[in-house]
mmCIF file of C-alpha atoms in Angstrom:
data_model
loop_
_atom_site.group_PDB
_atom_site.id
_atom_site.type_symbol
_atom_site.label_atom_id
_atom_site.label_comp_id
_atom_site.label_asym_id
_atom_site.label_seq_id
_atom_site.Cartn_x
_atom_site.Cartn_y
_atom_site.Cartn_z
ATOM 1 C CA MET A 673 92.930 158.737 143.956
ATOM 2 C CA ASN A 674 89.146 158.486 144.329
ATOM 3 C CA GLU A 675 88.020 160.005 147.642
ATOM 4 C CA GLU A 676 86.390 156.686 148.579
ATOM 5 C CA ALA A 677 89.683 154.782 148.588
ATOM 6 C CA GLY A 678 90.943 153.907 152.042
ATOM 7 C CA ARG A 679 87.845 155.088 153.913
ATOM 8 C CA GLY A 680 86.912 153.483 157.231
ATOM 9 C CA SER A 681 84.355 150.740 157.650
ATOM 10 C CA ARG A 682 81.601 153.020 158.952
ATOM 11 C CA ALA A 683 81.861 155.382 155.981
ATOM 12 C CA LEU A 684 81.950 152.437 153.598
ATOM 13 C CA LEU A 685 78.938 150.861 155.290
ATOM 14 C CA GLU A 686 77.054 154.116 154.768
ATOM 15 C CA ARG A 687 77.764 153.913 151.051
ATOM 16 C CA LEU A 688 76.834 150.235 150.804
ATOM 17 C CA ILE A 689 73.537 150.695 152.652
ATOM 18 C CA GLY A 690 72.653 153.444 150.181
ATOM 19 C CA PHE A 691 72.386 150.856 147.406
ATOM 20 C CA PRO A 692 68.922 149.180 147.699
ATOM 21 C CA THR A 693 70.132 145.760 146.559
ATOM 22 C CA VAL A 694 66.957 143.798 147.305
ATOM 23 C CA SER A 695 67.291 140.387 145.658
ATOM 24 C CA ARG A 696 64.528 141.099 143.142
ATOM 25 C CA ASP A 697 66.494 144.123 141.883
ATOM 26 C CA SER A 698 69.923 144.708 140.349
ATOM 27 C CA ASN A 699 73.111 144.944 142.406
ATOM 28 C CA LEU A 700 75.196 146.425 139.583
ATOM 29 C CA ALA A 701 75.461 149.918 141.074
ATOM 30 C CA LEU A 702 76.940 148.512 144.286
ATOM 31 C CA ILE A 703 79.288 146.231 142.350
ATOM 32 C CA ALA A 704 80.468 149.175 140.248
ATOM 33 C CA PHE A 705 81.180 151.136 143.422
ATOM 34 C CA VAL A 706 83.232 148.269 144.887
ATOM 35 C CA ARG A 707 85.089 147.737 141.590
ATOM 36 C CA ASP A 708 85.980 151.429 141.389
ATOM 37 C CA TYR A 709 87.010 151.546 145.051
ATOM 38 C CA LEU A 710 89.361 148.603 144.554
ATOM 39 C CA ARG A 711 90.689 149.945 141.255
ATOM 40 C CA ASP A 712 91.658 153.215 142.903
ATOM 41 C CA LEU A 713 93.676 151.189 145.387
ATOM 42 C CA GLY A 714 95.375 149.338 142.548
ATOM 43 C CA VAL A 715 93.345 146.125 142.804
ATOM 44 C CA ASP A 716 91.730 144.589 139.720
ATOM 45 C CA SER A 717 88.360 142.851 139.891
ATOM 46 C CA GLU A 718 86.579 140.214 137.839
ATOM 47 C CA LEU A 719 82.814 140.322 137.375
ATOM 48 C CA PHE A 720 80.615 137.269 136.831
ATOM 49 C CA HIS A 721 77.219 138.386 135.479
ATOM 50 C CA ASN A 722 73.924 136.540 135.539
ATOM 51 C CA ALA A 723 72.375 135.447 132.241
ATOM 52 C CA GLU A 724 70.315 138.633 131.977
ATOM 53 C CA GLY A 725 73.279 140.904 132.710
ATOM 54 C CA THR A 726 71.365 142.585 135.546
ATOM 55 C CA LYS A 727 73.463 141.296 138.453
ATOM 56 C CA ALA A 728 77.075 140.376 139.049
ATOM 57 C CA ASN A 729 79.465 138.683 141.440
ATOM 58 C CA LEU A 730 82.810 140.349 142.067
ATOM 59 C CA PHE A 731 86.065 138.484 142.659
ATOM 60 C CA ALA A 732 89.380 140.183 143.423
ATOM 61 C CA THR A 733 92.791 138.934 144.539
ATOM 62 C CA ILE A 734 95.344 140.798 146.649
ATOM 63 C CA GLY A 735 98.773 139.197 146.803
ATOM 64 C CA PRO A 736 100.496 136.464 144.794
ATOM 65 C CA ARG A 737 98.328 134.663 142.246
ATOM 66 C CA GLU A 738 100.503 131.572 141.967
ATOM 67 C CA ARG A 739 99.191 129.970 145.158
ATOM 68 C CA GLY A 740 95.950 129.421 147.018
ATOM 69 C CA GLY A 741 94.867 131.794 149.756
ATOM 70 C CA ILE A 742 91.932 132.837 151.894
ATOM 71 C CA VAL A 743 88.560 133.874 150.482
ATOM 72 C CA LEU A 744 86.580 136.550 152.333
ATOM 73 C CA SER A 745 83.046 135.966 151.108
ATOM 74 C CA GLY A 746 79.770 137.792 151.497
ATOM 75 C CA HIS A 747 76.550 138.504 149.636
ATOM 76 C CA THR A 748 75.474 141.911 148.403
ATOM 77 C CA ASP A 749 71.718 141.315 148.247
ATOM 78 C CA VAL A 750 69.278 142.079 151.059
ATOM 79 C CA VAL A 751 65.709 141.086 151.862
ATOM 80 C CA PRO A 752 62.797 143.465 151.125
ATOM 81 C CA VAL A 753 61.471 146.086 153.529
ATOM 82 C CA ASP A 754 57.923 145.919 152.120
ATOM 83 C CA GLY A 755 55.272 145.909 154.830
ATOM 84 C CA GLN A 756 57.788 146.453 157.635
ATOM 85 C CA ASP A 757 57.386 149.308 160.111
ATOM 86 C CA TRP A 758 60.762 151.087 160.115
ATOM 87 C CA SER A 759 61.400 154.069 162.382
ATOM 88 C CA VAL A 760 64.337 155.148 160.164
ATOM 89 C CA GLU A 761 64.972 155.245 156.425
ATOM 90 C CA PRO A 762 66.068 151.642 155.632
ATOM 91 C CA PHE A 763 68.447 152.552 152.804
ATOM 92 C CA CYS A 764 70.134 155.431 154.581
ATOM 93 C CA LEU A 765 72.545 154.642 157.436
ATOM 94 C CA SER A 766 71.609 156.244 160.749
ATOM 95 C CA GLU A 767 73.240 156.009 164.156
ATOM 96 C CA ARG A 768 71.645 155.975 167.595
ATOM 97 C CA ASP A 769 73.003 154.793 170.944
ATOM 98 C CA GLY A 770 75.967 152.975 169.467
ATOM 99 C CA ARG A 771 73.898 151.219 166.814
ATOM 100 C CA LEU A 772 74.062 151.654 163.035
ATOM 101 C CA TYR A 773 70.626 151.179 161.446
ATOM 102 C CA GLY A 774 69.767 150.242 157.884
ATOM 103 C CA ARG A 775 68.718 147.299 155.752
ATOM 104 C CA GLY A 776 71.695 144.969 155.450
ATOM 105 C CA THR A 777 73.769 146.412 158.284
ATOM 106 C CA ALA A 778 73.851 143.020 160.010
ATOM 107 C CA ASP A 779 73.060 140.757 157.053
ATOM 108 C CA MET A 780 75.676 141.375 155.780
ATOM 109 C CA LYS A 781 77.007 144.666 154.487
ATOM 110 C CA GLY A 782 78.744 145.326 157.805
ATOM 111 C CA PHE A 783 81.185 142.547 156.989
ATOM 112 C CA LEU A 784 81.603 143.757 153.401
ATOM 113 C CA ALA A 785 82.401 147.258 154.686
ATOM 114 C CA SER A 786 85.046 145.905 157.065
ATOM 115 C CA VAL A 787 86.594 143.844 154.270
ATOM 116 C CA LEU A 788 86.809 146.869 151.981
ATOM 117 C CA ALA A 789 88.220 149.003 154.785
ATOM 118 C CA ALA A 790 90.912 146.352 155.362
ATOM 119 C CA VAL A 791 92.188 146.453 151.767
ATOM 120 C CA PRO A 792 94.808 149.169 152.502
ATOM 121 C CA ALA A 793 96.155 146.978 155.321
ATOM 122 C CA PHE A 794 96.357 144.004 152.954
ATOM 123 C CA LEU A 795 98.266 146.223 150.529
ATOM 124 C CA ALA A 796 100.547 147.851 153.117
ATOM 125 C CA GLN A 797 103.176 145.139 152.864
ATOM 126 C CA PRO A 798 103.417 142.384 150.265
ATOM 127 C CA LEU A 799 101.341 139.400 151.275
ATOM 128 C CA LYS A 800 103.041 136.043 151.091
ATOM 129 C CA VAL A 801 99.621 134.379 150.952
ATOM 130 C CA PRO A 802 96.848 135.994 148.893
ATOM 131 C CA VAL A 803 93.465 137.139 150.105
ATOM 132 C CA HIS A 804 90.507 136.901 147.744
ATOM 133 C CA LEU A 805 87.345 139.001 147.946
ATOM 134 C CA ALA A 806 84.187 137.238 146.751
ATOM 135 C CA PHE A 807 81.016 139.367 146.748
ATOM 136 C CA SER A 808 77.934 137.571 145.412
ATOM 137 C CA TYR A 809 74.328 138.204 144.404
ATOM 138 C CA ASP A 810 71.068 136.365 145.155
ATOM 139 C CA GLU A 811 72.167 134.592 148.323
ATOM 140 C CA GLU A 812 68.835 135.438 149.952
ATOM 141 C CA VAL A 813 66.886 133.527 147.304
ATOM 142 C CA GLY A 814 68.773 130.238 147.423
ATOM 143 C CA CYS A 815 72.503 130.992 147.235
ATOM 144 C CA LEU A 816 72.146 131.323 143.465
ATOM 145 C CA GLY A 817 74.743 133.891 142.448
ATOM 146 C CA VAL A 818 77.867 132.348 143.918
ATOM 147 C CA ARG A 819 77.507 129.140 141.888
ATOM 148 C CA PRO A 820 78.827 130.405 138.517
ATOM 149 C CA MET A 821 81.710 132.124 140.305
ATOM 150 C CA LEU A 822 82.650 128.883 142.041
ATOM 151 C CA ALA A 823 82.393 127.008 138.744
ATOM 152 C CA ALA A 824 84.900 129.432 137.205
ATOM 153 C CA LEU A 825 87.278 129.177 140.172
ATOM 154 C CA ALA A 826 87.241 125.388 139.887
ATOM 155 C CA GLN A 827 88.932 125.663 136.478
ATOM 156 C CA ARG A 828 91.913 127.606 137.807
ATOM 157 C CA PRO A 829 95.267 126.055 138.721
ATOM 158 C CA HIS A 830 95.410 127.507 142.243
ATOM 159 C CA LYS A 831 92.252 126.889 144.213
ATOM 160 C CA PRO A 832 91.753 128.935 147.411
ATOM 161 C CA ARG A 833 92.936 127.151 150.554
ATOM 162 C CA LEU A 834 89.963 128.105 152.685
ATOM 163 C CA CYS A 835 87.011 130.480 152.904
ATOM 164 C CA LEU A 836 85.650 132.758 155.628
ATOM 165 C CA ILE A 837 81.958 133.610 155.207
ATOM 166 C CA GLY A 838 81.183 136.806 157.110
ATOM 167 C CA GLU A 839 77.540 136.134 157.974
ATOM 168 C CA PRO A 840 76.507 137.658 161.324
ATOM 169 C CA THR A 841 77.571 135.401 164.201
ATOM 170 C CA GLY A 842 78.488 138.070 166.737
ATOM 171 C CA LEU A 843 82.071 137.279 165.641
ATOM 172 C CA LYS A 844 81.775 133.876 167.296
ATOM 173 C CA PRO A 845 83.462 131.031 165.377
ATOM 174 C CA VAL A 846 80.976 128.830 163.510
ATOM 175 C CA LEU A 847 81.816 125.570 161.763
ATOM 176 C CA GLY A 848 78.427 124.325 160.636
ATOM 177 C CA HIS A 849 74.872 124.912 159.513
ATOM 178 C CA LYS A 850 72.061 122.898 158.011
ATOM 179 C CA GLY A 851 71.352 122.551 154.328
ATOM 180 C CA LYS A 852 68.040 123.434 152.693
ATOM 181 C CA LEU A 853 65.846 121.915 150.015
ATOM 182 C CA ALA A 854 62.754 123.809 148.816
ATOM 183 C CA MET A 855 60.084 121.941 146.835
ATOM 184 C CA ARG A 856 56.684 122.582 145.262
ATOM 185 C CA CYS A 857 54.034 119.889 145.203
ATOM 186 C CA GLN A 858 51.309 120.270 142.565
ATOM 187 C CA VAL A 859 48.076 118.309 142.884
ATOM 188 C CA LYS A 860 45.849 117.992 139.808
ATOM 189 C CA GLY A 861 42.363 116.900 140.742
ATOM 190 C CA ALA A 862 39.040 116.942 138.888
ATOM 191 C CA ALA A 863 36.426 119.686 139.220
ATOM 192 C CA CYS A 864 32.697 119.263 139.539
ATOM 193 C CA HIS A 865 29.758 120.955 141.263
ATOM 194 C CA SER A 866 30.172 120.699 145.010
ATOM 195 C CA ALA A 867 26.689 119.164 145.283
ATOM 196 C CA TYR A 868 28.200 116.123 143.581
ATOM 197 C CA ALA A 869 31.548 116.192 145.397
ATOM 198 C CA PRO A 870 32.171 112.393 145.245
ATOM 199 C CA HIS A 871 32.185 112.671 141.431
ATOM 200 C CA GLY A 872 35.219 114.951 141.525
ATOM 201 C CA VAL A 873 38.761 114.748 142.924
ATOM 202 C CA ASN A 874 39.315 117.401 145.553
ATOM 203 C CA ALA A 875 42.884 118.644 145.037
ATOM 204 C CA ILE A 876 42.870 120.538 148.347
ATOM 205 C CA ALA A 877 41.820 117.442 150.291
ATOM 206 C CA TYR A 878 44.599 115.380 148.716
ATOM 207 C CA ALA A 879 47.123 118.160 149.338
ATOM 208 C CA ALA A 880 46.068 118.066 152.990
ATOM 209 C CA ARG A 881 46.813 114.339 153.105
ATOM 210 C CA LEU A 882 50.239 114.989 151.622
ATOM 211 C CA ILE A 883 50.965 117.707 154.176
ATOM 212 C CA ARG A 884 49.928 115.368 156.958
ATOM 213 C CA GLN A 885 52.368 112.808 155.555
ATOM 214 C CA LEU A 886 55.073 115.470 155.593
ATOM 215 C CA ASP A 887 54.344 116.014 159.277
ATOM 216 C CA GLU A 888 54.804 112.291 159.911
ATOM 217 C CA ILE A 889 58.114 112.313 158.048
ATOM 218 C CA GLY A 890 59.198 115.270 160.178
ATOM 219 C CA GLU A 891 58.166 113.489 163.366
ATOM 220 C CA ALA A 892 60.304 110.488 162.367
ATOM 221 C CA LEU A 893 63.303 112.729 161.709
ATOM 222 C CA ALA A 894 62.904 114.263 165.173
ATOM 223 C CA ARG A 895 63.459 110.955 166.957
ATOM 224 C CA PRO A 896 66.455 110.949 169.349
ATOM 225 C CA GLU A 897 68.491 108.550 167.247
ATOM 226 C CA HIS A 898 68.694 111.194 164.507
ATOM 227 C CA HIS A 899 69.819 114.044 166.786
ATOM 228 C CA ASP A 900 73.013 116.060 166.441
ATOM 229 C CA ALA A 901 73.459 118.129 169.588
ATOM 230 C CA ARG A 902 75.575 120.723 167.772
ATOM 231 C CA PHE A 903 72.460 122.134 166.098
ATOM 232 C CA ASP A 904 69.271 123.860 167.250
ATOM 233 C CA PRO A 905 66.902 122.156 166.748
ATOM 234 C CA PRO A 906 69.127 119.085 166.865
ATOM 235 C CA TYR A 907 67.436 117.269 163.963
ATOM 236 C CA SER A 908 66.396 117.799 160.346
ATOM 237 C CA THR A 909 63.074 119.578 160.010
ATOM 238 C CA VAL A 910 60.266 119.619 157.448
ATOM 239 C CA GLN A 911 57.540 122.220 157.065
ATOM 240 C CA ALA A 912 54.947 123.372 154.513
ATOM 241 C CA GLY A 913 55.005 127.147 154.246
ATOM 242 C CA LEU A 914 52.742 128.176 151.355
ATOM 243 C CA ILE A 915 49.518 126.732 149.899
ATOM 244 C CA GLN A 916 46.971 127.830 147.322
ATOM 245 C CA GLY A 917 44.102 126.207 145.509
ATOM 246 C CA GLY A 918 40.443 126.297 144.623
ATOM 247 C CA ARG A 919 38.274 128.812 142.765
ATOM 248 C CA ALA A 920 34.924 128.920 144.545
ATOM 249 C CA LEU A 921 33.297 127.186 147.482
ATOM 250 C CA ASN A 922 30.722 125.472 145.293
ATOM 251 C CA ILE A 923 33.321 123.940 142.951
ATOM 252 C CA VAL A 924 35.335 120.890 143.891
ATOM 253 C CA PRO A 925 38.883 122.228 143.447
ATOM 254 C CA ALA A 926 40.858 120.801 140.531
ATOM 255 C CA GLU A 927 44.161 122.432 141.484
ATOM 256 C CA CYS A 928 46.164 122.868 144.642
ATOM 257 C CA GLU A 929 49.860 123.426 145.202
ATOM 258 C CA PHE A 930 51.979 123.891 148.271
ATOM 259 C CA ASP A 931 55.619 124.679 148.920
ATOM 260 C CA PHE A 932 57.614 122.891 151.565
ATOM 261 C CA GLU A 933 61.192 122.912 152.773
ATOM 262 C CA VAL A 934 63.640 120.545 154.415
ATOM 263 C CA ARG A 935 66.308 121.925 156.746
ATOM 264 C CA ALA A 936 68.761 119.055 156.715
ATOM 265 C CA LEU A 937 71.551 118.187 159.098
ATOM 266 C CA PRO A 938 74.903 117.742 157.334
ATOM 267 C CA GLY A 939 75.046 114.163 156.119
ATOM 268 C CA PHE A 940 71.285 113.760 155.733
ATOM 269 C CA ASP A 941 70.055 113.476 152.141
ATOM 270 C CA ALA A 942 67.248 116.053 152.000
ATOM 271 C CA GLU A 943 66.010 114.537 148.732
ATOM 272 C CA GLU A 944 64.823 111.545 150.738
ATOM 273 C CA VAL A 945 61.867 113.609 152.002
ATOM 274 C CA PRO A 946 60.269 114.287 148.584
ATOM 275 C CA ARG A 947 61.116 110.723 147.571
ATOM 276 C CA GLN A 948 59.181 109.413 150.578
ATOM 277 C CA LEU A 949 56.315 111.777 149.816
ATOM 278 C CA GLN A 950 56.203 110.651 146.182
ATOM 279 C CA ARG A 951 56.190 106.978 147.225
ATOM 280 C CA TYR A 952 53.251 107.682 149.536
ATOM 281 C CA ALA A 953 51.453 109.485 146.718
ATOM 282 C CA GLN A 954 52.037 106.600 144.294
ATOM 283 C CA ALA A 955 50.954 103.903 146.734
ATOM 284 C CA GLU A 956 48.106 105.554 148.643
ATOM 285 C CA LEU A 957 46.690 108.569 146.834
ATOM 286 C CA LEU A 958 47.022 108.325 143.076
ATOM 287 C CA PRO A 959 45.157 104.981 142.783
ATOM 288 C CA ARG A 960 42.156 106.517 144.575
ATOM 289 C CA MET A 961 42.326 109.720 142.543
ATOM 290 C CA ARG A 962 42.601 107.924 139.206
ATOM 291 C CA ALA A 963 39.769 105.595 140.059
ATOM 292 C CA VAL A 964 37.575 108.703 139.712
ATOM 293 C CA GLN A 965 39.443 110.388 136.823
ATOM 294 C CA ALA A 966 42.431 108.964 135.011
ATOM 295 C CA ASP A 967 44.356 112.168 134.268
ATOM 296 C CA THR A 968 44.703 113.304 137.876
ATOM 297 C CA ASP A 969 48.266 113.624 139.129
ATOM 298 C CA ILE A 970 50.701 114.634 141.897
ATOM 299 C CA ARG A 971 54.013 116.191 140.862
ATOM 300 C CA MET A 972 57.066 117.466 142.732
ATOM 301 C CA GLN A 973 59.091 120.413 141.470
ATOM 302 C CA PRO A 974 62.400 121.580 143.028
ATOM 303 C CA LEU A 975 62.586 125.290 143.840
ATOM 304 C CA GLY A 976 66.113 125.557 145.191
ATOM 305 C CA ASP A 977 68.676 124.024 147.498
ATOM 306 C CA TYR A 978 72.035 124.495 149.144
ATOM 307 C CA PRO A 979 74.173 122.023 151.088
ATOM 308 C CA GLY A 980 74.912 122.049 154.776
ATOM 309 C CA LEU A 981 78.300 122.731 156.314
ATOM 310 C CA ALA A 982 80.227 120.700 158.888
ATOM 311 C CA THR A 983 83.888 121.703 159.056
ATOM 312 C CA SER A 984 86.131 119.672 161.338
ATOM 313 C CA PRO A 985 87.339 121.436 164.518
ATOM 314 C CA GLN A 986 90.767 119.913 163.775
ATOM 315 C CA SER A 987 90.981 121.434 160.283
ATOM 316 C CA GLU A 988 93.356 124.182 159.195
ATOM 317 C CA ALA A 989 90.344 126.421 158.587
ATOM 318 C CA ALA A 990 89.078 125.914 162.143
ATOM 319 C CA ARG A 991 92.503 126.547 163.653
ATOM 320 C CA LEU A 992 92.854 129.809 161.765
ATOM 321 C CA LEU A 993 89.334 130.884 162.737
ATOM 322 C CA ALA A 994 90.067 130.188 166.393
ATOM 323 C CA TRP A 995 93.154 132.395 166.193
ATOM 324 C CA LEU A 996 91.361 135.195 164.341
ATOM 325 C CA SER A 997 88.296 135.187 166.581
ATOM 326 C CA ARG A 998 90.270 134.611 169.790
ATOM 327 C CA SER A 999 87.963 131.716 170.629
ATOM 328 C CA GLU A 1000 87.858 127.944 170.293
ATOM 329 C CA ASP A 1001 84.223 127.826 171.363
ATOM 330 C CA PHE A 1002 83.038 126.572 167.986
ATOM 331 C CA GLY A 1003 79.330 126.586 167.271
ATOM 332 C CA THR A 1004 76.707 126.225 164.557
ATOM 333 C CA VAL A 1005 73.965 128.510 163.235
ATOM 334 C CA ALA A 1006 70.366 127.763 162.342
ATOM 335 C CA PHE A 1007 70.391 129.791 159.131
ATOM 336 C CA GLY A 1008 72.063 128.730 155.902
ATOM 337 C CA THR A 1009 75.005 130.319 154.096
ATOM 338 C CA GLU A 1010 76.998 129.947 150.889
ATOM 339 C CA GLY A 1011 79.555 128.069 152.959
ATOM 340 C CA GLY A 1012 78.233 124.657 152.023
ATOM 341 C CA LEU A 1013 78.749 125.471 148.339
ATOM 342 C CA PHE A 1014 82.343 126.588 148.912
ATOM 343 C CA ASP A 1015 82.971 123.435 150.922
ATOM 344 C CA GLN A 1016 81.347 121.312 148.214
ATOM 345 C CA ALA A 1017 83.735 122.945 145.725
ATOM 346 C CA GLY A 1018 86.665 121.674 147.795
ATOM 347 C CA ILE A 1019 87.334 124.908 149.688
ATOM 348 C CA PRO A 1020 87.139 124.291 153.477
ATOM 349 C CA THR A 1021 84.855 126.930 154.965
ATOM 350 C CA VAL A 1022 84.090 128.609 158.270
ATOM 351 C CA VAL A 1023 81.603 131.316 159.237
ATOM 352 C CA CYS A 1024 82.299 134.371 161.382
ATOM 353 C CA GLY A 1025 81.063 137.906 161.009
ATOM 354 C CA PRO A 1026 79.870 140.990 162.881
ATOM 355 C CA GLY A 1027 76.328 141.568 164.034
ATOM 356 C CA SER A 1028 73.533 139.194 164.915
ATOM 357 C CA MET A 1029 70.938 137.444 162.764
ATOM 358 C CA ASP A 1030 68.498 138.311 165.551
ATOM 359 C CA GLN A 1031 68.424 141.721 163.860
ATOM 360 C CA GLY A 1032 68.544 140.423 160.285
ATOM 361 C CA HIS A 1033 65.421 140.561 158.079
ATOM 362 C CA LYS A 1034 63.597 142.740 160.634
ATOM 363 C CA PRO A 1035 62.533 146.381 160.641
ATOM 364 C CA ASP A 1036 65.163 148.689 162.156
ATOM 365 C CA GLU A 1037 67.926 146.185 161.397
ATOM 366 C CA TYR A 1038 71.183 147.272 162.993
ATOM 367 C CA ILE A 1039 74.779 146.434 163.797
ATOM 368 C CA THR A 1040 76.602 147.893 166.775
ATOM 369 C CA VAL A 1041 79.563 150.194 166.288
ATOM 370 C CA ALA A 1042 81.510 147.926 168.664
ATOM 371 C CA GLN A 1043 80.902 144.858 166.471
ATOM 372 C CA LEU A 1044 82.029 146.704 163.353
ATOM 373 C CA ARG A 1045 85.227 147.794 165.089
ATOM 374 C CA ALA A 1046 85.855 144.284 166.377
ATOM 375 C CA CYS A 1047 85.534 142.943 162.836
ATOM 376 C CA ASP A 1048 88.028 145.573 161.649
ATOM 377 C CA GLU A 1049 90.441 144.308 164.314
ATOM 378 C CA MET A 1050 89.938 140.679 163.279
ATOM 379 C CA LEU A 1051 90.743 141.497 159.653
ATOM 380 C CA ALA A 1052 93.807 143.487 160.739
ATOM 381 C CA ARG A 1053 95.030 140.313 162.474
ATOM 382 C CA LEU A 1054 94.387 138.416 159.255
ATOM 383 C CA ALA A 1055 96.510 140.895 157.287
ATOM 384 C CA GLY A 1056 99.421 140.355 159.664
ATOM 385 C CA TYR A 1057 98.951 136.602 159.485
ATOM 386 C CA LEU A 1058 99.130 136.548 155.692
ATOM 387 C CA ARG A 1059 102.243 138.700 155.650
ATOM 388 C CA GLU A 1060 103.980 136.174 157.925
ATOM 389 C CA GLU A 1061 103.164 133.256 155.610
ATOM 390 C CA ALA A 1062 101.685 131.259 158.469
ATOM 391 C CA MET A 1063 99.999 128.944 155.992
ATOM 392 C CA GLY A 1064 101.925 126.139 154.453
ATOM 393 C CA GLY A 1065 102.377 125.118 150.820
#
């Protein structure tokens, strides 16, 4: 047997952190490690590659394949460390004062390490209900990787009963998060010498009007009648985050583009924001622009999206999460997860994992040893639960 098989979560986390799986780079070395680890324990894996063959999702089943079970899901990619001031090597696990440092320790290789460490417990006695491992790529850039894996699972006769996403929640039970829509708005104006500015169409000026309209849309969404107290902030939000345009101060700019996002409460159609912005552009801005030059334009381009999540506290998934986490104090998180996509695919989903997103994406990211151990204990409870066939049907 490979010496990796059956190692504890800390040792496995050390190995996982050693793979610099920044989203812009390949995750294949990490996936190969996980595949080999599982194979040496007698567990087969399926890989779902991206179109370029540079990245892959991994899916594995432990237990009977003729019925649905529980998915333990997490992403393998991490955010970059560029420009961050780390006091330790980010892709080498280090320990200090009960904390384990390294990029991805909290978000979310700590959970992946605990899941892998729990595999021997899942194998110790035959499970009456299967557990599925789903490790994805490119979550950090729009939950992209998990989509083809979910599409493949949808074609199978036994769909998973529910999914646990192990994003860092301090192991508190979470039933919801907002969805996200990212858009790019491109403004095509008309250049001329700045001494004759009225003869041109200033793309930056019109982009500014559009951004101001976005602010007004956001202010309307923040009204009390749209609030959902389960979330922080308790309303859907809109913000422009990137802008570029112009070539020189003495040229009326012919191009400007800006990126904006909508963080949408579950049940709110995020597409309504760009639709409102486009209606404003058609009614108020384009007639003025085209009165100066006919080929000016304003276009919207989607950059990415994922749905929100709002699992019922009365659902089977919520009841199981309460038992596993030893808490019925259900909450929500401000950040997004792949959970909305699982839920959209008909797999009820909850979120609970070790660590805190307060440490995620920052220099000197860490997870505490105590949180990693507590996650190990939660997964040990899950193994016992699945052996007892507590789930129906």
